[in-house]
Each structure stands twice: as structure tokens, then as C-alpha cells.
PDB file of C-alpha atoms and ligand atoms in Angstrom:
ATOM      1  CA  UNK A  12     -57.530  54.061 201.651  1.00 60.00           C
ATOM      2  CA  UNK A  13     -55.150  51.627 203.382  1.00 70.00           C
ATOM      3  CA  UNK A  14     -51.940  50.600 201.655  1.00 73.00           C
ATOM      4  CA  UNK A  15     -50.772  47.026 202.004  1.00 81.00           C
ATOM      5  CA  UNK A  16     -47.047  47.321 202.706  1.00 79.00           C
ATOM      6  CA  UNK A  17     -46.613  43.593 202.105  1.00 84.00           C
ATOM      7  CA  UNK A  18     -48.422  43.359 198.779  1.00 85.00           C
ATOM      8  CA  UNK A  19     -46.562  41.397 196.127  1.00 82.00           C
ATOM      9  CA  UNK A  20     -45.133  43.455 193.279  1.00 78.00           C
ATOM     10  CA  UNK A  21     -47.311  43.577 190.191  1.00 83.00           C
ATOM     11  CA  UNK A  22     -46.395  40.482 188.230  1.00 83.00           C
ATOM     12  CA  UNK A  23     -49.097  39.918 185.610  1.00 87.00           C
ATOM     13  CA  UNK A  24     -49.417  36.667 183.718  1.00 88.00           C
ATOM     14  CA  UNK A  25     -46.707  34.034 183.959  1.00 95.00           C
ATOM     15  CA  UNK A  26     -44.021  34.231 181.244  1.00 95.00           C
ATOM     16  CA  UNK A  27     -41.612  31.373 180.573  1.00 96.00           C
ATOM     17  CA  UNK A  28     -38.732  32.242 178.261  1.00 96.00           C
ATOM     18  CA  UNK A  29     -37.931  29.305 175.940  1.00 96.00           C
ATOM     19  CA  UNK A  30     -35.079  30.989 174.107  1.00 97.00           C
ATOM     20  CA  UNK A  31     -34.138  34.471 172.915  1.00 97.00           C
ATOM     21  CA  UNK A  32     -37.354  35.842 171.355  1.00 98.00           C
ATOM     22  CA  UNK A  33     -39.529  32.846 172.298  1.00 98.00           C
ATOM     23  CA  UNK A  34     -41.865  33.032 175.307  1.00 98.00           C
ATOM     24  CA  UNK A  35     -44.567  30.657 176.620  1.00 98.00           C
ATOM     25  CA  UNK A  36     -47.545  32.287 178.348  1.00 98.00           C
ATOM     26  CA  UNK A  37     -49.035  29.285 180.179  1.00 98.00           C
ATOM     27  CA  UNK A  38     -52.855  29.155 180.155  1.00 98.00           C
ATOM     28  CA  UNK A  39     -52.961  32.785 178.979  1.00 98.00           C
ATOM     29  CA  UNK A  40     -55.967  32.135 176.694  1.00 98.00           C
ATOM     30  CA  UNK A  41     -57.976  30.013 179.164  1.00 98.00           C
ATOM     31  CA  UNK A  42     -60.257  32.896 180.148  1.00 98.00           C
ATOM     32  CA  UNK A  43     -61.275  33.506 176.526  1.00 98.00           C
ATOM     33  CA  UNK A  44     -61.071  29.923 175.235  1.00 98.00           C
ATOM     34  CA  UNK A  45     -64.837  29.653 174.795  1.00 98.00           C
ATOM     35  CA  UNK A  46     -64.884  32.911 172.801  1.00 98.00           C
ATOM     36  CA  UNK A  47     -62.014  31.672 170.640  1.00 98.00           C
ATOM     37  CA  UNK A  48     -63.744  28.328 170.005  1.00 98.00           C
ATOM     38  CA  UNK A  49     -66.992  30.112 169.077  1.00 98.00           C
ATOM     39  CA  UNK A  50     -64.976  32.311 166.711  1.00 98.00           C
ATOM     40  CA  UNK A  51     -63.387  29.204 165.151  1.00 99.00           C
ATOM     41  CA  UNK A  52     -66.862  27.684 164.665  1.00 98.00           C
ATOM     42  CA  UNK A  53     -68.070  30.794 162.839  1.00 98.00           C
ATOM     43  CA  UNK A  54     -64.985  30.875 160.595  1.00 99.00           C
ATOM     44  CA  UNK A  55     -65.145  27.197 159.644  1.00 98.00           C
ATOM     45  CA  UNK A  56     -68.871  27.502 158.895  1.00 98.00           C
ATOM     46  CA  UNK A  57     -67.834  29.922 156.103  1.00 98.00           C
ATOM     47  CA  UNK A  58     -64.462  28.437 155.133  1.00 99.00           C
ATOM     48  CA  UNK A  59     -64.597  24.724 155.974  1.00 98.00           C
ATOM     49  CA  UNK A  60     -61.615  22.855 157.371  1.00 99.00           C
ATOM     50  CA  UNK A  61     -59.822  20.835 154.693  1.00 98.00           C
ATOM     51  CA  UNK A  62     -56.674  18.774 154.231  1.00 98.00           C
ATOM     52  CA  UNK A  63     -54.270  20.530 151.879  1.00 98.00           C
ATOM     53  CA  UNK A  64     -51.657  18.944 149.651  1.00 98.00           C
ATOM     54  CA  UNK A  65     -47.964  19.835 149.853  1.00 98.00           C
ATOM     55  CA  UNK A  66     -45.964  20.760 146.738  1.00 97.00           C
ATOM     56  CA  UNK A  67     -44.492  17.246 146.988  1.00 98.00           C
ATOM     57  CA  UNK A  68     -47.974  15.700 146.713  1.00 98.00           C
ATOM     58  CA  UNK A  69     -48.453  14.617 150.345  1.00 97.00           C
ATOM     59  CA  UNK A  70     -51.821  15.251 151.981  1.00 98.00           C
ATOM     60  CA  UNK A  71     -51.266  17.015 155.307  1.00 98.00           C
ATOM     61  CA  UNK A  72     -52.671  15.231 158.373  1.00 98.00           C
ATOM     62  CA  UNK A  73     -53.926  18.413 160.072  1.00 98.00           C
ATOM     63  CA  UNK A  74     -57.087  20.043 158.743  1.00 98.00           C
ATOM     64  CA  UNK A  75     -56.793  23.739 158.003  1.00 99.00           C
ATOM     65  CA  UNK A  76     -58.727  26.916 157.376  1.00 99.00           C
ATOM     66  CA  UNK A  77     -57.939  30.625 157.672  1.00 99.00           C
ATOM     67  CA  UNK A  78     -59.371  33.962 158.640  1.00 99.00           C
ATOM     68  CA  UNK A  79     -58.080  37.482 158.112  1.00 98.00           C
ATOM     69  CA  UNK A  80     -57.018  39.394 154.997  1.00 98.00           C
ATOM     70  CA  UNK A  81     -54.590  36.641 153.978  1.00 98.00           C
ATOM     71  CA  UNK A  82     -54.704  32.864 154.349  1.00 98.00           C
ATOM     72  CA  UNK A  83     -51.904  30.321 154.131  1.00 98.00           C
ATOM     73  CA  UNK A  84     -52.447  27.650 151.494  1.00 98.00           C
ATOM     74  CA  UNK A  85     -50.482  24.833 149.929  1.00 98.00           C
ATOM     75  CA  UNK A  86     -51.076  22.798 146.783  1.00 98.00           C
ATOM     76  CA  UNK A  87     -48.965  21.244 144.007  1.00 98.00           C
ATOM     77  CA  UNK A  88     -47.989  24.786 142.939  1.00 98.00           C
ATOM     78  CA  UNK A  89     -46.378  25.649 146.302  1.00 98.00           C
ATOM     79  CA  UNK A  90     -46.850  27.329 149.671  1.00 98.00           C
ATOM     80  CA  UNK A  91     -48.225  30.875 149.675  1.00 98.00           C
ATOM     81  CA  UNK A  92     -50.569  33.394 151.241  1.00 98.00           C
ATOM     82  CA  UNK A  93     -53.619  34.476 149.306  1.00 98.00           C
ATOM     83  CA  UNK A  94     -56.645  36.687 149.914  1.00 98.00           C
ATOM     84  CA  UNK A  95     -59.210  34.132 148.728  1.00 98.00           C
ATOM     85  CA  UNK A  96     -60.181  30.627 149.797  1.00 98.00           C
ATOM     86  CA  UNK A  97     -59.274  28.315 146.894  1.00 98.00           C
ATOM     87  CA  UNK A  98     -62.281  26.080 147.722  1.00 98.00           C
ATOM     88  CA  UNK A  99     -64.915  28.844 147.374  1.00 98.00           C
ATOM     89  CA  UNK A 100     -63.069  31.588 145.484  1.00 98.00           C
ATOM     90  CA  UNK A 101     -64.303  34.048 148.130  1.00 98.00           C
ATOM     91  CA  UNK A 102     -62.243  36.173 150.536  1.00 98.00           C
ATOM     92  CA  UNK A 103     -61.348  34.429 153.809  1.00 99.00           C
ATOM     93  CA  UNK A 104     -63.698  35.298 156.693  1.00 99.00           C
ATOM     94  CA  UNK A 105     -62.678  38.412 158.647  1.00 98.00           C
ATOM     95  CA  UNK A 106     -60.486  37.809 161.663  1.00 98.00           C
ATOM     96  CA  UNK A 107     -62.735  37.730 164.756  1.00 98.00           C
ATOM     97  CA  UNK A 108     -61.845  40.549 167.147  1.00 98.00           C
ATOM     98  CA  UNK A 109     -61.373  38.163 170.096  1.00 98.00           C
ATOM     99  CA  UNK A 110     -58.599  36.370 168.166  1.00 98.00           C
ATOM    100  CA  UNK A 111     -56.851  39.528 166.939  1.00 98.00           C
ATOM    101  CA  UNK A 112     -56.941  41.179 170.373  1.00 98.00           C
ATOM    102  CA  UNK A 113     -55.475  38.152 172.136  1.00 98.00           C
ATOM    103  CA  UNK A 114     -52.606  38.013 169.650  1.00 98.00           C
ATOM    104  CA  UNK A 115     -51.760  41.719 170.007  1.00 98.00           C
ATOM    105  CA  UNK A 116     -51.838  41.470 173.819  1.00 98.00           C
ATOM    106  CA  UNK A 117     -49.728  38.293 173.952  1.00 98.00           C
ATOM    107  CA  UNK A 118     -47.117  39.741 171.584  1.00 98.00           C
ATOM    108  CA  UNK A 119     -46.884  42.908 173.702  1.00 98.00           C
ATOM    109  CA  UNK A 120     -46.329  40.826 176.857  1.00 97.00           C
ATOM    110  CA  UNK A 121     -43.488  39.054 175.090  1.00 97.00           C
ATOM    111  CA  UNK A 122     -41.892  42.354 174.121  1.00 97.00           C
ATOM    112  CA  UNK A 123     -43.290  42.814 170.599  1.00 98.00           C
ATOM    113  CA  UNK A 124     -45.320  46.037 170.591  1.00 98.00           C
ATOM    114  CA  UNK A 125     -47.792  46.859 167.809  1.00 98.00           C
ATOM    115  CA  UNK A 126     -48.304  43.357 166.426  1.00 98.00           C
ATOM    116  CA  UNK A 127     -51.380  43.473 164.192  1.00 98.00           C
ATOM    117  CA  UNK A 128     -51.851  40.095 162.485  1.00 98.00           C
ATOM    118  CA  UNK A 129     -53.368  39.941 159.004  1.00 98.00           C
ATOM    119  CA  UNK A 130     -53.452  36.131 158.809  1.00 98.00           C
ATOM    120  CA  UNK A 131     -54.764  33.474 161.175  1.00 99.00           C
ATOM    121  CA  UNK A 132     -54.206  29.839 160.213  1.00 99.00           C
ATOM    122  CA  UNK A 133     -56.500  27.411 162.014  1.00 99.00           C
ATOM    123  CA  UNK A 134     -55.007  23.919 162.383  1.00 98.00           C
ATOM    124  CA  UNK A 135     -57.219  21.096 163.644  1.00 98.00           C
ATOM    125  CA  UNK A 136     -55.439  17.942 164.794  1.00 98.00           C
ATOM    126  CA  UNK A 137     -57.230  14.695 165.430  1.00 98.00           C
ATOM    127  CA  UNK A 138     -55.467  11.675 166.961  1.00 98.00           C
ATOM    128  CA  UNK A 139     -52.715  10.531 164.606  1.00 98.00           C
ATOM    129  CA  UNK A 140     -52.211  13.973 163.058  1.00 98.00           C
ATOM    130  CA  UNK A 141     -48.801  15.632 163.252  1.00 98.00           C
ATOM    131  CA  UNK A 142     -46.707  18.330 161.639  1.00 98.00           C
ATOM    132  CA  UNK A 143     -43.133  17.644 160.602  1.00 97.00           C
ATOM    133  CA  UNK A 144     -40.185  19.908 161.350  1.00 97.00           C
ATOM    134  CA  UNK A 145     -40.270  23.056 159.184  1.00 98.00           C
ATOM    135  CA  UNK A 146     -39.578  26.801 159.183  1.00 98.00           C
ATOM    136  CA  UNK A 147     -42.227  29.510 158.708  1.00 98.00           C
ATOM    137  CA  UNK A 148     -40.728  31.707 156.017  1.00 97.00           C
ATOM    138  CA  UNK A 149     -43.583  32.550 153.638  1.00 97.00           C
ATOM    139  CA  UNK A 150     -44.215  35.901 155.359  1.00 98.00           C
ATOM    140  CA  UNK A 151     -42.922  39.182 153.921  1.00 98.00           C
ATOM    141  CA  UNK A 152     -41.595  40.791 157.092  1.00 98.00           C
ATOM    142  CA  UNK A 153     -39.651  38.332 159.219  1.00 98.00           C
ATOM    143  CA  UNK A 154     -39.102  41.012 161.889  1.00 98.00           C
ATOM    144  CA  UNK A 155     -42.760  40.439 162.880  1.00 98.00           C
ATOM    145  CA  UNK A 156     -43.364  37.711 165.489  1.00 98.00           C
ATOM    146  CA  UNK A 157     -45.772  34.777 165.324  1.00 98.00           C
ATOM    147  CA  UNK A 158     -48.295  34.050 168.070  1.00 98.00           C
ATOM    148  CA  UNK A 159     -49.680  30.542 168.521  1.00 98.00           C
ATOM    149  CA  UNK A 160     -52.621  29.507 170.679  1.00 98.00           C
ATOM    150  CA  UNK A 161     -53.240  25.888 171.687  1.00 98.00           C
ATOM    151  CA  UNK A 162     -56.796  24.756 172.460  1.00 99.00           C
ATOM    152  CA  UNK A 163     -58.102  21.349 173.547  1.00 98.00           C
ATOM    153  CA  UNK A 164     -56.052  18.180 173.748  1.00 98.00           C
ATOM    154  CA  UNK A 165     -52.433  18.543 174.886  1.00 98.00           C
ATOM    155  CA  UNK A 166     -49.594  17.911 172.466  1.00 98.00           C
ATOM    156  CA  UNK A 167     -45.834  17.929 172.340  1.00 98.00           C
ATOM    157  CA  UNK A 168     -44.248  20.735 170.394  1.00 98.00           C
ATOM    158  CA  UNK A 169     -40.796  20.360 168.826  1.00 98.00           C
ATOM    159  CA  UNK A 170     -38.669  23.441 169.223  1.00 97.00           C
ATOM    160  CA  UNK A 171     -35.569  23.239 167.073  1.00 98.00           C
ATOM    161  CA  UNK A 172     -32.720  25.482 166.047  1.00 98.00           C
ATOM    162  CA  UNK A 173     -31.918  27.524 162.965  1.00 98.00           C
ATOM    163  CA  UNK A 174     -30.564  24.431 161.204  1.00 98.00           C
ATOM    164  CA  UNK A 175     -32.665  21.330 160.566  1.00 97.00           C
ATOM    165  CA  UNK A 176     -29.802  19.204 161.888  1.00 97.00           C
ATOM    166  CA  UNK A 177     -30.132  20.670 165.405  1.00 97.00           C
ATOM    167  CA  UNK A 178     -32.010  18.231 167.642  1.00 97.00           C
ATOM    168  CA  UNK A 179     -35.338  19.805 168.730  1.00 98.00           C
ATOM    169  CA  UNK A 180     -36.389  20.195 172.373  1.00 97.00           C
ATOM    170  CA  UNK A 181     -39.780  18.780 173.324  1.00 98.00           C
ATOM    171  CA  UNK A 182     -42.144  21.298 174.890  1.00 97.00           C
ATOM    172  CA  UNK A 183     -45.545  20.070 176.127  1.00 98.00           C
ATOM    173  CA  UNK A 184     -48.332  22.543 175.326  1.00 98.00           C
ATOM    174  CA  UNK A 185     -51.739  22.472 176.983  1.00 98.00           C
ATOM    175  CA  UNK A 186     -55.162  24.030 176.513  1.00 98.00           C
ATOM    176  CA  UNK A 187     -54.919  27.813 176.630  1.00 98.00           C
ATOM    177  CA  UNK A 188     -51.148  28.043 176.312  1.00 98.00           C
ATOM    178  CA  UNK A 189     -49.941  30.877 174.093  1.00 98.00           C
ATOM    179  CA  UNK A 190     -46.458  31.023 172.598  1.00 98.00           C
ATOM    180  CA  UNK A 191     -44.829  34.028 170.973  1.00 98.00           C
ATOM    181  CA  UNK A 192     -41.918  33.502 168.569  1.00 97.00           C
ATOM    182  CA  UNK A 193     -39.943  36.367 167.178  1.00 98.00           C
ATOM    183  CA  UNK A 194     -36.567  38.018 166.906  1.00 98.00           C
ATOM    184  CA  UNK A 195     -33.743  35.470 166.849  1.00 98.00           C
ATOM    185  CA  UNK A 196     -36.266  32.585 167.249  1.00 98.00           C
ATOM    186  CA  UNK A 197     -38.433  33.580 164.282  1.00 98.00           C
ATOM    187  CA  UNK A 198     -36.819  31.133 161.847  1.00 98.00           C
ATOM    188  CA  UNK A 199     -36.353  28.217 164.211  1.00 98.00           C
ATOM    189  CA  UNK A 200     -37.390  24.822 162.929  1.00 98.00           C
ATOM    190  CA  UNK A 201     -40.475  23.511 164.707  1.00 98.00           C
ATOM    191  CA  UNK A 202     -43.119  20.823 164.496  1.00 98.00           C
ATOM    192  CA  UNK A 203     -45.744  18.891 166.412  1.00 98.00           C
ATOM    193  CA  UNK A 204     -45.507  15.228 167.467  1.00 98.00           C
ATOM    194  CA  UNK A 205     -48.391  12.866 166.666  1.00 98.00           C
ATOM    195  CA  UNK A 206     -51.497  13.751 168.677  1.00 98.00           C
ATOM    196  CA  UNK A 207     -52.513  11.023 171.136  1.00 98.00           C
ATOM    197  CA  UNK A 208     -56.187  10.074 171.494  1.00 98.00           C
ATOM    198  CA  UNK A 209     -58.114  11.708 174.317  1.00 98.00           C
ATOM    199  CA  UNK A 210     -61.082  13.841 175.215  1.00 98.00           C
ATOM    200  CA  UNK A 211     -60.963  17.470 176.292  1.00 98.00           C
ATOM    201  CA  UNK A 212     -64.006  19.241 177.802  1.00 98.00           C
ATOM    202  CA  UNK A 213     -63.576  22.257 175.477  1.00 98.00           C
ATOM    203  CA  UNK A 214     -62.954  20.520 172.137  1.00 98.00           C
ATOM    204  CA  UNK A 215     -63.792  16.812 172.452  1.00 98.00           C
ATOM    205  CA  UNK A 216     -61.385  14.613 170.528  1.00 98.00           C
ATOM    206  CA  UNK A 217     -59.146  17.239 168.935  1.00 98.00           C
ATOM    207  CA  UNK A 218     -56.631  20.029 169.325  1.00 98.00           C
ATOM    208  CA  UNK A 219     -56.889  23.382 167.591  1.00 98.00           C
ATOM    209  CA  UNK A 220     -53.944  25.623 167.025  1.00 98.00           C
ATOM    210  CA  UNK A 221     -54.323  29.228 165.941  1.00 98.00           C
ATOM    211  CA  UNK A 222     -51.192  30.609 164.294  1.00 98.00           C
ATOM    212  CA  UNK A 223     -51.320  34.393 163.988  1.00 98.00           C
ATOM    213  CA  UNK A 224     -48.978  36.099 161.588  1.00 98.00           C
ATOM    214  CA  UNK A 225     -48.263  39.316 159.783  1.00 98.00           C
ATOM    215  CA  UNK A 226     -48.015  37.791 156.306  1.00 98.00           C
ATOM    216  CA  UNK A 227     -48.121  40.923 154.144  1.00 98.00           C
ATOM    217  CA  UNK A 228     -46.732  44.415 154.722  1.00 93.00           C
TER     218      UNK A 228
HETATM  219  C1  MD3 B  17     -41.507  28.414 166.303  1.00 82.56           C
HETATM  220  N1  MD3 B  17     -48.168  25.026 163.561  1.00 82.56           N
HETATM  221  O1  MD3 B  17     -48.921  26.135 161.228  1.00 82.56           O
HETATM  222  S1  MD3 B  17     -47.586  26.629 166.116  1.00 82.56           S
HETATM  223  C2  MD3 B  17     -47.684  26.079 161.462  1.00 82.56           C
HETATM  224  O2  MD3 B  17     -49.137  23.620 166.578  1.00 82.56           O
HETATM  225  C3  MD3 B  17     -47.234  25.430 162.704  1.00 82.56           C
HETATM  226  O3  MD3 B  17     -50.136  23.794 164.682  1.00 82.56           O
HETATM  227  C4  MD3 B  17     -47.858  24.305 164.752  1.00 82.56           C
HETATM  228  O4  MD3 B  17     -46.080  25.284 162.892  1.00 82.56           O
HETATM  229  C5  MD3 B  17     -49.147  23.892 165.393  1.00 82.56           C
HETATM  230  O5  MD3 B  17     -46.820  26.552 160.716  1.00 82.56           O
HETATM  231  C6  MD3 B  17     -46.997  25.049 165.684  1.00 82.56           C
HETATM  232  C7  MD3 B  17     -46.162  27.229 166.838  1.00 82.56           C
HETATM  233  C8  MD3 B  17     -45.116  27.903 166.018  1.00 82.56           C
HETATM  234  C9  MD3 B  17     -45.401  28.655 164.918  1.00 82.56           C
HETATM  235  C10 MD3 B  17     -44.383  29.327 164.283  1.00 82.56           C
HETATM  236  C11 MD3 B  17     -43.072  29.258 164.736  1.00 82.56           C
HETATM  237  C12 MD3 B  17     -43.835  27.812 166.455  1.00 82.56           C
HETATM  238  C13 MD3 B  17     -42.804  28.483 165.826  1.00 82.56           C
HETATM  239  C14 MD3 B  17     -42.018  29.966 164.114  1.00 82.56           C
HETATM  240  C15 MD3 B  17     -40.743  29.875 164.612  1.00 82.56           C
HETATM  241  C16 MD3 B  17     -40.474  29.093 165.718  1.00 82.56           C
HETATM  242 FE1   FE B  18     -44.939  26.474 161.507  1.00 82.56          FE
END
């Protein structure tokens, strides 16, 4: 066996730190994108995408569904996680293994060992859809990170501070990009600018985002 004295050091996938606790893994999910999209199709066949209503009475522009033991829902009564789909009354579909495995691996690469999500929110954006600046704080253990996976059309993510008044940075996210948010970045304000029309070979006219969380204990 010959050793290559000039071999590059092991580097693994590219990691771009955004801030303390926030890391972009560019294109990390590209190799499994088709598996993830097939998994999304099987989930939404059982728990159809729908537009939910905020406690303030606004209909959200992104369509949503969930898989895993807990699903994030909103209605006039508030934001919460629950074990059943309010449309069908049945438990949310199980989290497909391809989705859970990707999230655990991405979190580990970002420095968060032993991340085992129990909730996966599926957001589907069509042109014109957006998500305003907000914090994710409905989860029980805020020491657990969040992993997000972007699929399909590109969009611009808003990455803010711990106060709403802090002006967000704009971070373009493309098909296959994975972002891990935890530690001091866990409660940062964030949002998504209005999706522009386009066509992507993997998804057609839309963008999917998978948001993987540990919602319960
Ligand atoms: C930064 N979704 O569903 S995921 C959401 O692209 C949500 O659909 C967006 O925000 C989307 O709640 C963004 C990226 C994300 C998720 C959680 C974060 C970024 C975050 C928590 C803290 C800081
Ligand atoms: Fe969020």
C-alpha cells in the first residue's frame, strides 16, 4: 500500500459558520434530495399540506404538514406542538428514516452530538409566499438545536439577532443547503423573504423547507 505524502488533510463537507452556534452546510443534502422529496410525498399523502391560521387570524402563506411524534400547529387558540393532525385527528405520519438520519448527521457536524428530532415541520413555499421575522420558542428544551433543509427553488433567509429590533442579515439558501442553529443562536429572530417565481428540476415551482426539532423531552 502506497501512502500519498501530499494528500490533503481529511476535510469532510464544507462548513460555513454564520454566527456562534449557527452553521451552513452548503449542498449537504444534495445526494439524498430525491430520497427526501419521496419521503415528503409519502408524508403529505397521509397528512396533506394546508395553510394554518395564526392566533391573530392571519392565514399563513406557506403550506405546512408534519411528521414525527409531534407536529407544530397554529390556530386561533395559539401555537403549539401536538401528537395528532387536527385535520384528521390521527397521529402524524412517522418521521422517515432518511430525514431523521440527515438531521442527526448534520447536527453532529455542527458540533451538536446526539440530536434525535421528534418533530419535522414541512413548509412548502410557492411564489409569493414568505415567513415574517419570528423566534422558535415553542420547544421544551432550548438547549437542543434546530436543523433546516432547503429543497428546490432558492430563497433569501433573514438571520436576525436576539432582539427583533436588530437588523437581519440576508443569507441566500439553495437546493440541498442544510443549516444548524443552536447554542447562542437558538433564539435568534429569523424569517424568509418572498419566494420569487421559478422552476427547479427537483421540485418544479416551489421550495420545501424541512425544520427538524426536538419539541418534547
Ligand atoms: C434560526 N422556517 O418553520 S428554517 C419555521 O425556511 C421557519 O421555512 C423557515 O423559520 C423556512 O419556524 C426557516 C430555518 C430556521 C429555523 C429555526 C431557527 C432558522 C432559525 C431558529 C433560530 C435561528
Ligand atoms: Fe422559525
